[in-house]
Amino acid sequence: MKALLVIDMFNRLDFPGAECLAPRAAAIAEPLAALVSQVAGEGGAVFYANDDLGPVSASLSSLKQAMLERGGASAAIAGHLPIPAGAELVNKPQHSAFFETSLGQRLRALAPDEVWVAGVAADLCVLASAVDASMRGFAVRVPADVVASESEEKRAAALLLLRHSFKLDTRPWRGPGGGVRESAQSRQCVSGS
């Protein structure tokens, strides 16, 4: 059985650098939605781990509705993401989905064969969550084609670190390469942003 952690995809995108992250997050929303549906259809566990956004974070449905009502990129991304039966919300107070949450215990009770970590940002919350999952003894995969960062350089550096330093599987979920398609807007964001 597989467990999928979807990190920070229900997102207000109201922070410095969000203008660079938004088009990249939007580019992975559709393939990530297909992955969520596949994992749930195979009987796997789906967890949406998100920054705690207060009252709108009371449930997955209220969180998704808040993003849809927000409009813009937040709504476009949220509109793709399914909430399958049994999917769980993890409100995270910091970067890692494991920090001061019950996620570790919940996963231990499920005993998945593998924990997949996807979403944003590859170089921060995805990275921290994947490393924490690995330190807890789970077999971890971070599919390169369903993670994004503010720049391609940051995404690539995070995947390289996960693959070489932490020995995690970063093969794309489907197809060779797994690159996130660049839009003209996203190409304007460079590694220093």
Short mmCIF file of N, CA and C in Angstrom, two decimals:
data_model
loop_
_atom_site.label_atom_id
_atom_site.label_comp_id
_atom_site.label_asym_id
_atom_site.label_seq_id
_atom_site.Cartn_x
_atom_site.Cartn_y
_atom_site.Cartn_z
N MET A 1 0.84 -1.18 0.00
CA MET A 1 0.00 0.00 0.00
C MET A 1 0.89 1.25 0.00
N LYS A 2 0.46 2.24 -0.77
CA LYS A 2 1.21 3.47 -0.90
C LYS A 2 0.50 4.57 -0.12
N ALA A 3 1.29 5.46 0.49
CA ALA A 3 0.74 6.68 1.10
C ALA A 3 1.29 7.86 0.33
N LEU A 4 0.43 8.78 -0.01
CA LEU A 4 0.81 9.98 -0.76
C LEU A 4 0.61 11.20 0.11
N LEU A 5 1.68 11.99 0.29
CA LEU A 5 1.60 13.25 1.00
C LEU A 5 1.63 14.38 -0.04
N VAL A 6 0.56 15.14 -0.10
CA VAL A 6 0.47 16.27 -1.02
C VAL A 6 0.72 17.52 -0.19
N ILE A 7 1.81 18.21 -0.48
CA ILE A 7 2.27 19.30 0.37
C ILE A 7 1.90 20.67 -0.21
N ASP A 8 1.18 21.46 0.57
CA ASP A 8 0.91 22.89 0.33
C ASP A 8 0.31 23.24 -1.03
N MET A 9 -0.49 22.35 -1.58
CA MET A 9 -1.12 22.67 -2.87
C MET A 9 -2.39 23.50 -2.71
N PHE A 10 -3.05 23.47 -1.55
CA PHE A 10 -4.12 24.41 -1.27
C PHE A 10 -3.42 25.62 -0.65
N ASN A 11 -3.18 26.64 -1.46
CA ASN A 11 -2.21 27.66 -1.11
C ASN A 11 -2.72 29.04 -1.47
N ARG A 12 -2.60 29.98 -0.56
CA ARG A 12 -3.02 31.37 -0.82
C ARG A 12 -2.09 32.08 -1.79
N LEU A 13 -0.87 31.61 -1.90
CA LEU A 13 0.12 32.21 -2.80
C LEU A 13 0.22 33.72 -2.56
N ASP A 14 0.37 34.09 -1.30
CA ASP A 14 0.41 35.50 -0.92
C ASP A 14 1.71 35.86 -0.21
N PHE A 15 2.82 35.29 -0.64
CA PHE A 15 4.11 35.51 0.00
C PHE A 15 5.12 35.93 -1.06
N PRO A 16 6.24 36.54 -0.66
CA PRO A 16 7.26 36.89 -1.64
C PRO A 16 7.74 35.65 -2.39
N GLY A 17 7.76 35.71 -3.69
CA GLY A 17 8.16 34.57 -4.52
C GLY A 17 6.97 33.79 -5.06
N ALA A 18 5.77 34.09 -4.56
CA ALA A 18 4.58 33.36 -5.03
C ALA A 18 4.34 33.57 -6.52
N GLU A 19 4.70 34.73 -7.03
CA GLU A 19 4.50 34.99 -8.46
C GLU A 19 5.34 34.04 -9.31
N CYS A 20 6.43 33.53 -8.75
CA CYS A 20 7.26 32.55 -9.46
C CYS A 20 6.78 31.13 -9.22
N LEU A 21 6.29 30.87 -8.02
CA LEU A 21 5.83 29.52 -7.69
C LEU A 21 4.48 29.19 -8.34
N ALA A 22 3.59 30.17 -8.43
CA ALA A 22 2.22 29.92 -8.91
C ALA A 22 2.16 29.21 -10.26
N PRO A 23 2.86 29.69 -11.30
CA PRO A 23 2.75 28.98 -12.59
C PRO A 23 3.33 27.57 -12.55
N ARG A 24 4.33 27.36 -11.73
CA ARG A 24 4.92 26.03 -11.61
C ARG A 24 4.01 25.09 -10.83
N ALA A 25 3.38 25.61 -9.78
CA ALA A 25 2.41 24.80 -9.03
C ALA A 25 1.23 24.45 -9.92
N ALA A 26 0.79 25.42 -10.72
CA ALA A 26 -0.33 25.16 -11.64
C ALA A 26 0.05 24.08 -12.66
N ALA A 27 1.30 24.07 -13.09
CA ALA A 27 1.74 23.08 -14.09
C ALA A 27 1.72 21.66 -13.55
N ILE A 28 1.89 21.48 -12.24
CA ILE A 28 1.87 20.12 -11.69
C ILE A 28 0.50 19.73 -11.14
N ALA A 29 -0.45 20.67 -11.10
CA ALA A 29 -1.75 20.38 -10.47
C ALA A 29 -2.50 19.24 -11.17
N GLU A 30 -2.53 19.26 -12.49
CA GLU A 30 -3.28 18.23 -13.21
C GLU A 30 -2.63 16.84 -13.08
N PRO A 31 -1.31 16.71 -13.31
CA PRO A 31 -0.72 15.38 -13.10
C PRO A 31 -0.80 14.92 -11.65
N LEU A 32 -0.71 15.85 -10.72
CA LEU A 32 -0.83 15.49 -9.31
C LEU A 32 -2.24 15.00 -9.00
N ALA A 33 -3.24 15.63 -9.60
CA ALA A 33 -4.63 15.18 -9.41
C ALA A 33 -4.80 13.75 -9.91
N ALA A 34 -4.16 13.43 -11.04
CA ALA A 34 -4.23 12.06 -11.57
C ALA A 34 -3.55 11.09 -10.62
N LEU A 35 -2.43 11.50 -10.02
CA LEU A 35 -1.73 10.65 -9.07
C LEU A 35 -2.57 10.42 -7.82
N VAL A 36 -3.20 11.47 -7.31
CA VAL A 36 -4.08 11.34 -6.14
C VAL A 36 -5.17 10.32 -6.43
N SER A 37 -5.80 10.46 -7.59
CA SER A 37 -6.88 9.54 -7.97
C SER A 37 -6.38 8.11 -8.10
N GLN A 38 -5.19 7.94 -8.66
CA GLN A 38 -4.63 6.60 -8.82
C GLN A 38 -4.33 5.97 -7.47
N VAL A 39 -3.68 6.71 -6.59
CA VAL A 39 -3.34 6.16 -5.27
C VAL A 39 -4.61 5.78 -4.51
N ALA A 40 -5.59 6.68 -4.52
CA ALA A 40 -6.86 6.39 -3.82
C ALA A 40 -7.55 5.19 -4.45
N GLY A 41 -7.54 5.10 -5.79
CA GLY A 41 -8.18 4.00 -6.49
C GLY A 41 -7.53 2.66 -6.21
N GLU A 42 -6.24 2.69 -5.88
CA GLU A 42 -5.51 1.45 -5.55
C GLU A 42 -5.62 1.10 -4.07
N GLY A 43 -6.40 1.88 -3.32
CA GLY A 43 -6.55 1.61 -1.89
C GLY A 43 -5.48 2.23 -1.02
N GLY A 44 -4.70 3.15 -1.59
CA GLY A 44 -3.66 3.83 -0.82
C GLY A 44 -4.24 4.96 0.01
N ALA A 45 -3.38 5.55 0.82
CA ALA A 45 -3.78 6.65 1.70
C ALA A 45 -3.33 7.97 1.10
N VAL A 46 -4.19 8.98 1.16
CA VAL A 46 -3.87 10.31 0.66
C VAL A 46 -3.96 11.30 1.82
N PHE A 47 -2.89 12.04 2.02
CA PHE A 47 -2.84 13.09 3.03
C PHE A 47 -2.54 14.41 2.33
N TYR A 48 -3.35 15.41 2.58
CA TYR A 48 -3.04 16.77 2.14
C TYR A 48 -2.45 17.48 3.34
N ALA A 49 -1.16 17.80 3.28
CA ALA A 49 -0.49 18.52 4.36
C ALA A 49 -0.36 19.97 3.93
N ASN A 50 -0.92 20.84 4.73
CA ASN A 50 -0.97 22.26 4.39
C ASN A 50 -0.59 23.12 5.58
N ASP A 51 -0.08 24.32 5.27
CA ASP A 51 0.10 25.30 6.33
C ASP A 51 -1.25 25.50 6.99
N ASP A 52 -1.23 25.67 8.30
CA ASP A 52 -2.47 25.90 9.04
C ASP A 52 -2.95 27.31 8.73
N LEU A 53 -4.07 27.42 8.04
CA LEU A 53 -4.61 28.72 7.63
C LEU A 53 -5.78 29.15 8.49
N GLY A 54 -5.82 28.67 9.72
CA GLY A 54 -6.87 29.10 10.64
C GLY A 54 -8.19 28.40 10.36
N PRO A 55 -9.32 29.12 10.53
CA PRO A 55 -10.64 28.51 10.42
C PRO A 55 -10.91 27.78 9.10
N VAL A 56 -10.31 28.25 7.99
CA VAL A 56 -10.56 27.57 6.71
C VAL A 56 -9.88 26.21 6.67
N SER A 57 -8.98 25.94 7.62
CA SER A 57 -8.27 24.67 7.66
C SER A 57 -8.99 23.63 8.53
N ALA A 58 -10.26 23.85 8.80
CA ALA A 58 -11.01 22.93 9.65
C ALA A 58 -11.22 21.58 8.97
N SER A 59 -11.29 21.56 7.66
CA SER A 59 -11.48 20.32 6.91
C SER A 59 -10.94 20.51 5.51
N LEU A 60 -10.72 19.40 4.81
CA LEU A 60 -10.26 19.49 3.43
C LEU A 60 -11.27 20.23 2.55
N SER A 61 -12.55 19.94 2.73
CA SER A 61 -13.55 20.59 1.89
C SER A 61 -13.61 22.10 2.14
N SER A 62 -13.49 22.54 3.40
CA SER A 62 -13.52 23.98 3.66
C SER A 62 -12.24 24.66 3.16
N LEU A 63 -11.12 23.96 3.23
CA LEU A 63 -9.86 24.51 2.73
C LEU A 63 -9.92 24.66 1.21
N LYS A 64 -10.39 23.62 0.53
CA LYS A 64 -10.51 23.70 -0.93
C LYS A 64 -11.49 24.81 -1.32
N GLN A 65 -12.62 24.90 -0.64
CA GLN A 65 -13.61 25.93 -0.95
C GLN A 65 -13.04 27.34 -0.76
N ALA A 66 -12.25 27.54 0.28
CA ALA A 66 -11.63 28.84 0.53
C ALA A 66 -10.68 29.22 -0.61
N MET A 67 -9.95 28.24 -1.13
CA MET A 67 -9.03 28.53 -2.23
C MET A 67 -9.81 28.81 -3.52
N LEU A 68 -10.90 28.08 -3.74
CA LEU A 68 -11.72 28.33 -4.92
C LEU A 68 -12.32 29.74 -4.87
N GLU A 69 -12.76 30.15 -3.70
CA GLU A 69 -13.34 31.48 -3.54
C GLU A 69 -12.29 32.58 -3.65
N ARG A 70 -11.05 32.26 -3.36
CA ARG A 70 -9.96 33.23 -3.44
C ARG A 70 -9.72 33.66 -4.88
N GLY A 71 -9.97 32.77 -5.81
CA GLY A 71 -9.76 33.08 -7.22
C GLY A 71 -8.30 32.99 -7.61
N GLY A 72 -8.02 33.41 -8.83
CA GLY A 72 -6.64 33.43 -9.33
C GLY A 72 -6.00 32.06 -9.37
N ALA A 73 -4.67 32.06 -9.18
CA ALA A 73 -3.91 30.81 -9.24
C ALA A 73 -4.32 29.85 -8.13
N SER A 74 -4.66 30.38 -6.95
CA SER A 74 -5.09 29.51 -5.85
C SER A 74 -6.30 28.67 -6.27
N ALA A 75 -7.26 29.31 -6.92
CA ALA A 75 -8.47 28.62 -7.36
C ALA A 75 -8.17 27.66 -8.51
N ALA A 76 -7.33 28.09 -9.44
CA ALA A 76 -7.00 27.24 -10.59
C ALA A 76 -6.35 25.94 -10.13
N ILE A 77 -5.46 26.04 -9.17
CA ILE A 77 -4.77 24.86 -8.65
C ILE A 77 -5.75 23.99 -7.86
N ALA A 78 -6.47 24.59 -6.94
CA ALA A 78 -7.41 23.84 -6.09
C ALA A 78 -8.49 23.16 -6.92
N GLY A 79 -8.90 23.79 -8.01
CA GLY A 79 -9.93 23.22 -8.86
C GLY A 79 -9.57 21.88 -9.47
N HIS A 80 -8.28 21.63 -9.62
CA HIS A 80 -7.82 20.35 -10.19
C HIS A 80 -7.80 19.23 -9.15
N LEU A 81 -7.60 19.59 -7.89
CA LEU A 81 -7.27 18.58 -6.88
C LEU A 81 -8.50 17.88 -6.32
N PRO A 82 -8.57 16.57 -6.47
CA PRO A 82 -9.70 15.82 -5.92
C PRO A 82 -9.49 15.56 -4.42
N ILE A 83 -10.59 15.37 -3.73
CA ILE A 83 -10.53 14.96 -2.33
C ILE A 83 -11.22 13.60 -2.26
N PRO A 84 -10.43 12.52 -2.44
CA PRO A 84 -11.04 11.19 -2.43
C PRO A 84 -11.55 10.81 -1.04
N ALA A 85 -12.48 9.89 -1.01
CA ALA A 85 -12.99 9.39 0.27
C ALA A 85 -11.82 8.89 1.10
N GLY A 86 -11.80 9.26 2.35
CA GLY A 86 -10.74 8.82 3.25
C GLY A 86 -9.51 9.70 3.27
N ALA A 87 -9.42 10.68 2.35
CA ALA A 87 -8.27 11.58 2.36
C ALA A 87 -8.27 12.37 3.66
N GLU A 88 -7.08 12.62 4.19
CA GLU A 88 -6.95 13.30 5.47
C GLU A 88 -6.19 14.60 5.33
N LEU A 89 -6.52 15.56 6.17
CA LEU A 89 -5.84 16.85 6.23
C LEU A 89 -4.85 16.85 7.39
N VAL A 90 -3.65 17.33 7.12
CA VAL A 90 -2.64 17.54 8.15
C VAL A 90 -2.34 19.03 8.15
N ASN A 91 -2.70 19.72 9.23
CA ASN A 91 -2.37 21.14 9.37
C ASN A 91 -0.99 21.24 9.99
N LYS A 92 -0.04 21.71 9.19
CA LYS A 92 1.34 21.74 9.67
C LYS A 92 1.72 23.16 10.12
N PRO A 93 2.35 23.26 11.29
CA PRO A 93 2.74 24.58 11.79
C PRO A 93 4.09 25.06 11.24
N GLN A 94 4.86 24.16 10.65
CA GLN A 94 6.17 24.50 10.10
C GLN A 94 6.36 23.81 8.76
N HIS A 95 7.57 23.77 8.28
CA HIS A 95 7.86 23.26 6.94
C HIS A 95 7.55 21.77 6.76
N SER A 96 7.96 20.96 7.72
CA SER A 96 7.74 19.53 7.60
C SER A 96 6.32 19.14 8.01
N ALA A 97 5.72 18.23 7.25
CA ALA A 97 4.39 17.72 7.59
C ALA A 97 4.41 16.88 8.86
N PHE A 98 5.61 16.52 9.33
CA PHE A 98 5.75 15.69 10.52
C PHE A 98 5.95 16.51 11.80
N PHE A 99 6.38 17.75 11.67
CA PHE A 99 6.72 18.56 12.83
C PHE A 99 5.46 18.92 13.62
N GLU A 100 5.40 18.46 14.86
CA GLU A 100 4.29 18.73 15.78
C GLU A 100 2.92 18.36 15.20
N THR A 101 2.89 17.27 14.42
CA THR A 101 1.63 16.71 13.92
C THR A 101 1.60 15.23 14.25
N SER A 102 0.48 14.59 14.06
CA SER A 102 0.36 13.15 14.32
C SER A 102 0.61 12.31 13.07
N LEU A 103 1.16 12.93 12.02
CA LEU A 103 1.35 12.21 10.75
C LEU A 103 2.21 10.96 10.91
N GLY A 104 3.29 11.05 11.66
CA GLY A 104 4.16 9.89 11.83
C GLY A 104 3.43 8.70 12.43
N GLN A 105 2.63 8.95 13.46
CA GLN A 105 1.86 7.87 14.09
C GLN A 105 0.80 7.34 13.13
N ARG A 106 0.16 8.22 12.41
CA ARG A 106 -0.88 7.80 11.47
C ARG A 106 -0.28 6.90 10.38
N LEU A 107 0.88 7.27 9.88
CA LEU A 107 1.53 6.46 8.85
C LEU A 107 2.02 5.14 9.43
N ARG A 108 2.58 5.15 10.63
CA ARG A 108 3.02 3.89 11.24
C ARG A 108 1.85 2.92 11.40
N ALA A 109 0.69 3.45 11.75
CA ALA A 109 -0.49 2.58 11.90
C ALA A 109 -0.91 1.98 10.56
N LEU A 110 -0.71 2.72 9.48
CA LEU A 110 -1.06 2.21 8.14
C LEU A 110 -0.01 1.26 7.59
N ALA A 111 1.24 1.43 8.01
CA ALA A 111 2.37 0.62 7.54
C ALA A 111 2.45 0.56 6.01
N PRO A 112 2.56 1.72 5.34
CA PRO A 112 2.64 1.70 3.88
C PRO A 112 3.96 1.10 3.40
N ASP A 113 3.94 0.51 2.21
CA ASP A 113 5.17 0.01 1.60
C ASP A 113 6.07 1.17 1.22
N GLU A 114 5.44 2.27 0.84
CA GLU A 114 6.19 3.42 0.35
C GLU A 114 5.40 4.69 0.64
N VAL A 115 6.12 5.77 0.95
CA VAL A 115 5.51 7.08 1.13
C VAL A 115 5.99 7.98 0.00
N TRP A 116 5.05 8.50 -0.76
CA TRP A 116 5.37 9.42 -1.84
C TRP A 116 5.09 10.83 -1.36
N VAL A 117 5.99 11.76 -1.68
CA VAL A 117 5.85 13.15 -1.27
C VAL A 117 5.84 14.01 -2.53
N ALA A 118 4.80 14.85 -2.67
CA ALA A 118 4.64 15.68 -3.87
C ALA A 118 4.13 17.06 -3.46
N GLY A 119 4.17 18.01 -4.37
CA GLY A 119 3.63 19.34 -4.11
C GLY A 119 4.68 20.42 -4.15
N VAL A 120 4.53 21.42 -3.28
CA VAL A 120 5.41 22.59 -3.27
C VAL A 120 5.84 22.91 -1.84
N ALA A 121 6.91 23.55 -1.70
CA ALA A 121 7.97 23.77 -2.65
C ALA A 121 9.00 22.66 -2.47
N ALA A 122 9.52 22.18 -3.61
CA ALA A 122 10.46 21.07 -3.59
C ALA A 122 11.66 21.35 -2.71
N ASP A 123 12.09 22.61 -2.68
CA ASP A 123 13.30 22.97 -1.95
C ASP A 123 13.03 23.40 -0.51
N LEU A 124 11.79 23.26 -0.04
CA LEU A 124 11.52 23.64 1.35
C LEU A 124 10.60 22.60 2.00
N CYS A 125 9.30 22.75 1.87
CA CYS A 125 8.36 21.88 2.61
C CYS A 125 8.37 20.44 2.10
N VAL A 126 8.50 20.25 0.80
CA VAL A 126 8.60 18.89 0.26
C VAL A 126 9.90 18.25 0.74
N LEU A 127 10.99 18.98 0.64
CA LEU A 127 12.29 18.48 1.08
C LEU A 127 12.26 18.10 2.57
N ALA A 128 11.78 19.01 3.41
CA ALA A 128 11.73 18.75 4.86
C ALA A 128 10.85 17.55 5.18
N SER A 129 9.71 17.45 4.53
CA SER A 129 8.78 16.34 4.79
C SER A 129 9.36 15.01 4.31
N ALA A 130 10.01 15.01 3.14
CA ALA A 130 10.60 13.78 2.61
C ALA A 130 11.73 13.29 3.51
N VAL A 131 12.59 14.20 3.95
CA VAL A 131 13.69 13.82 4.83
C VAL A 131 13.14 13.30 6.16
N ASP A 132 12.14 13.98 6.72
CA ASP A 132 11.54 13.51 7.97
C ASP A 132 10.90 12.13 7.81
N ALA A 133 10.24 11.88 6.69
CA ALA A 133 9.65 10.56 6.45
C ALA A 133 10.74 9.50 6.39
N SER A 134 11.83 9.81 5.72
CA SER A 134 12.95 8.88 5.62
C SER A 134 13.57 8.61 6.99
N MET A 135 13.73 9.66 7.80
CA MET A 135 14.31 9.49 9.14
C MET A 135 13.43 8.65 10.04
N ARG A 136 12.14 8.56 9.71
CA ARG A 136 11.21 7.73 10.48
C ARG A 136 11.16 6.30 9.96
N GLY A 137 12.01 6.00 9.00
CA GLY A 137 12.14 4.63 8.53
C GLY A 137 11.26 4.25 7.36
N PHE A 138 10.57 5.20 6.76
CA PHE A 138 9.72 4.89 5.61
C PHE A 138 10.54 4.88 4.33
N ALA A 139 10.18 4.02 3.39
CA ALA A 139 10.73 4.08 2.04
C ALA A 139 10.05 5.26 1.36
N VAL A 140 10.84 6.20 0.85
CA VAL A 140 10.29 7.47 0.37
C VAL A 140 10.61 7.67 -1.11
N ARG A 141 9.62 8.17 -1.82
CA ARG A 141 9.80 8.56 -3.22
C ARG A 141 9.27 9.98 -3.39
N VAL A 142 10.03 10.81 -4.08
CA VAL A 142 9.64 12.17 -4.41
C VAL A 142 9.63 12.26 -5.93
N PRO A 143 8.50 11.96 -6.58
CA PRO A 143 8.46 11.94 -8.05
C PRO A 143 8.73 13.33 -8.64
N ALA A 144 9.75 13.40 -9.47
CA ALA A 144 10.22 14.68 -10.00
C ALA A 144 9.15 15.44 -10.78
N ASP A 145 8.19 14.73 -11.36
CA ASP A 145 7.21 15.40 -12.21
C ASP A 145 5.99 15.93 -11.46
N VAL A 146 5.96 15.78 -10.13
CA VAL A 146 4.84 16.32 -9.36
C VAL A 146 5.33 17.14 -8.16
N VAL A 147 6.49 17.78 -8.35
CA VAL A 147 6.99 18.75 -7.37
C VAL A 147 7.40 20.01 -8.13
N ALA A 148 7.30 21.15 -7.45
CA ALA A 148 7.68 22.43 -8.08
C ALA A 148 8.29 23.34 -7.03
N SER A 149 9.06 24.31 -7.52
CA SER A 149 9.67 25.34 -6.69
C SER A 149 9.55 26.68 -7.40
N GLU A 150 10.05 27.72 -6.78
CA GLU A 150 9.98 29.05 -7.39
C GLU A 150 10.81 29.16 -8.65
N SER A 151 11.82 28.31 -8.80
CA SER A 151 12.63 28.27 -10.02
C SER A 151 12.98 26.83 -10.33
N GLU A 152 13.30 26.58 -11.57
CA GLU A 152 13.73 25.24 -11.97
C GLU A 152 15.05 24.89 -11.28
N GLU A 153 15.90 25.87 -11.07
CA GLU A 153 17.18 25.62 -10.41
C GLU A 153 16.96 25.13 -8.98
N LYS A 154 16.04 25.75 -8.26
CA LYS A 154 15.76 25.32 -6.88
C LYS A 154 15.16 23.92 -6.86
N ARG A 155 14.25 23.65 -7.79
CA ARG A 155 13.64 22.32 -7.88
C ARG A 155 14.70 21.26 -8.16
N ALA A 156 15.55 21.53 -9.15
CA ALA A 156 16.59 20.57 -9.53
C ALA A 156 17.58 20.35 -8.40
N ALA A 157 17.97 21.41 -7.69
CA ALA A 157 18.91 21.27 -6.58
C ALA A 157 18.31 20.43 -5.46
N ALA A 158 17.04 20.65 -5.16
CA ALA A 158 16.38 19.87 -4.11
C ALA A 158 16.32 18.40 -4.49
N LEU A 159 15.95 18.12 -5.72
CA LEU A 159 15.87 16.72 -6.17
C LEU A 159 17.25 16.06 -6.15
N LEU A 160 18.27 16.81 -6.53
CA LEU A 160 19.64 16.28 -6.50
C LEU A 160 20.05 15.94 -5.06
N LEU A 161 19.75 16.84 -4.14
CA LEU A 161 20.06 16.60 -2.73
C LEU A 161 19.31 15.37 -2.20
N LEU A 162 18.04 15.27 -2.50
CA LEU A 162 17.25 14.13 -2.04
C LEU A 162 17.78 12.82 -2.62
N ARG A 163 18.15 12.86 -3.89
CA ARG A 163 18.61 11.64 -4.58
C ARG A 163 20.01 11.23 -4.11
N HIS A 164 20.94 12.18 -4.07
CA HIS A 164 22.33 11.82 -3.79
C HIS A 164 22.68 11.81 -2.31
N SER A 165 22.24 12.78 -1.56
CA SER A 165 22.61 12.83 -0.14
C SER A 165 21.72 11.95 0.73
N PHE A 166 20.41 11.92 0.41
CA PHE A 166 19.49 11.14 1.24
C PHE A 166 19.11 9.80 0.61
N LYS A 167 19.59 9.55 -0.61
CA LYS A 167 19.37 8.27 -1.31
C LYS A 167 17.88 7.96 -1.50
N LEU A 168 17.09 9.00 -1.78
CA LEU A 168 15.66 8.82 -2.02
C LEU A 168 15.39 8.67 -3.51
N ASP A 169 14.33 8.00 -3.83
CA ASP A 169 13.90 7.77 -5.20
C ASP A 169 13.22 9.03 -5.72
N THR A 170 13.75 9.62 -6.78
CA THR A 170 13.15 10.83 -7.36
C THR A 170 12.73 10.61 -8.82
N ARG A 171 12.62 9.34 -9.20
CA ARG A 171 12.17 9.08 -10.58
C ARG A 171 10.80 9.71 -10.80
N PRO A 172 10.56 10.24 -12.00
CA PRO A 172 9.24 10.80 -12.30
C PRO A 172 8.16 9.73 -12.15
N TRP A 173 6.98 10.19 -11.82
CA TRP A 173 5.85 9.29 -11.69
C TRP A 173 5.52 8.67 -13.03
N ARG A 174 5.51 9.48 -14.08
CA ARG A 174 5.27 8.93 -15.42
C ARG A 174 6.13 9.66 -16.43
N GLY A 175 6.60 8.89 -17.38
CA GLY A 175 7.38 9.46 -18.48
C GLY A 175 8.81 9.79 -18.08
N PRO A 176 9.71 9.85 -19.10
CA PRO A 176 11.10 10.20 -18.83
C PRO A 176 11.24 11.68 -18.52
N GLY A 177 12.23 12.01 -17.74
CA GLY A 177 12.54 13.42 -17.48
C GLY A 177 11.80 14.01 -16.32
N GLY A 178 10.50 14.08 -16.42
CA GLY A 178 9.69 14.61 -15.35
C GLY A 178 9.81 16.09 -15.14
N GLY A 179 10.27 16.82 -16.15
CA GLY A 179 10.40 18.26 -15.99
C GLY A 179 9.06 18.96 -15.93
N VAL A 180 9.03 20.06 -15.19
CA VAL A 180 7.84 20.89 -15.12
C VAL A 180 7.90 21.85 -16.29
N ARG A 181 6.83 21.90 -17.08
CA ARG A 181 6.81 22.78 -18.24
C ARG A 181 6.95 24.24 -17.81
N GLU A 182 7.84 24.94 -18.49
CA GLU A 182 8.10 26.34 -18.18
C GLU A 182 7.21 27.24 -19.03
N SER A 183 6.57 28.21 -18.39
CA SER A 183 5.83 29.23 -19.12
C SER A 183 6.74 30.44 -19.26
N ALA A 184 6.36 31.38 -20.11
CA ALA A 184 7.15 32.60 -20.27
C ALA A 184 7.27 33.33 -18.94
N GLN A 185 6.17 33.36 -18.17
CA GLN A 185 6.20 34.03 -16.87
C GLN A 185 7.16 33.33 -15.92
N SER A 186 7.12 32.00 -15.87
CA SER A 186 7.97 31.29 -14.92
C SER A 186 9.44 31.36 -15.32
N ARG A 187 9.74 31.51 -16.63
CA ARG A 187 11.13 31.62 -17.06
C ARG A 187 11.76 32.93 -16.58
N GLN A 188 10.94 33.92 -16.24
CA GLN A 188 11.46 35.20 -15.76
C GLN A 188 12.00 35.07 -14.34
N CYS A 189 11.61 34.06 -13.62
CA CYS A 189 12.06 33.85 -12.25
C CYS A 189 13.36 33.07 -12.29
N VAL A 190 14.40 33.63 -11.74
CA VAL A 190 15.72 32.98 -11.78
C VAL A 190 16.05 32.41 -10.42
N SER A 191 17.13 31.66 -10.36
CA SER A 191 17.48 30.93 -9.13
C SER A 191 17.63 31.83 -7.91
N GLY A 192 17.95 33.07 -8.09
CA GLY A 192 18.12 33.96 -6.95
C GLY A 192 16.82 34.48 -6.39
N SER A 193 15.68 34.22 -7.07
CA SER A 193 14.43 34.78 -6.57
C SER A 193 13.77 33.90 -5.56
#
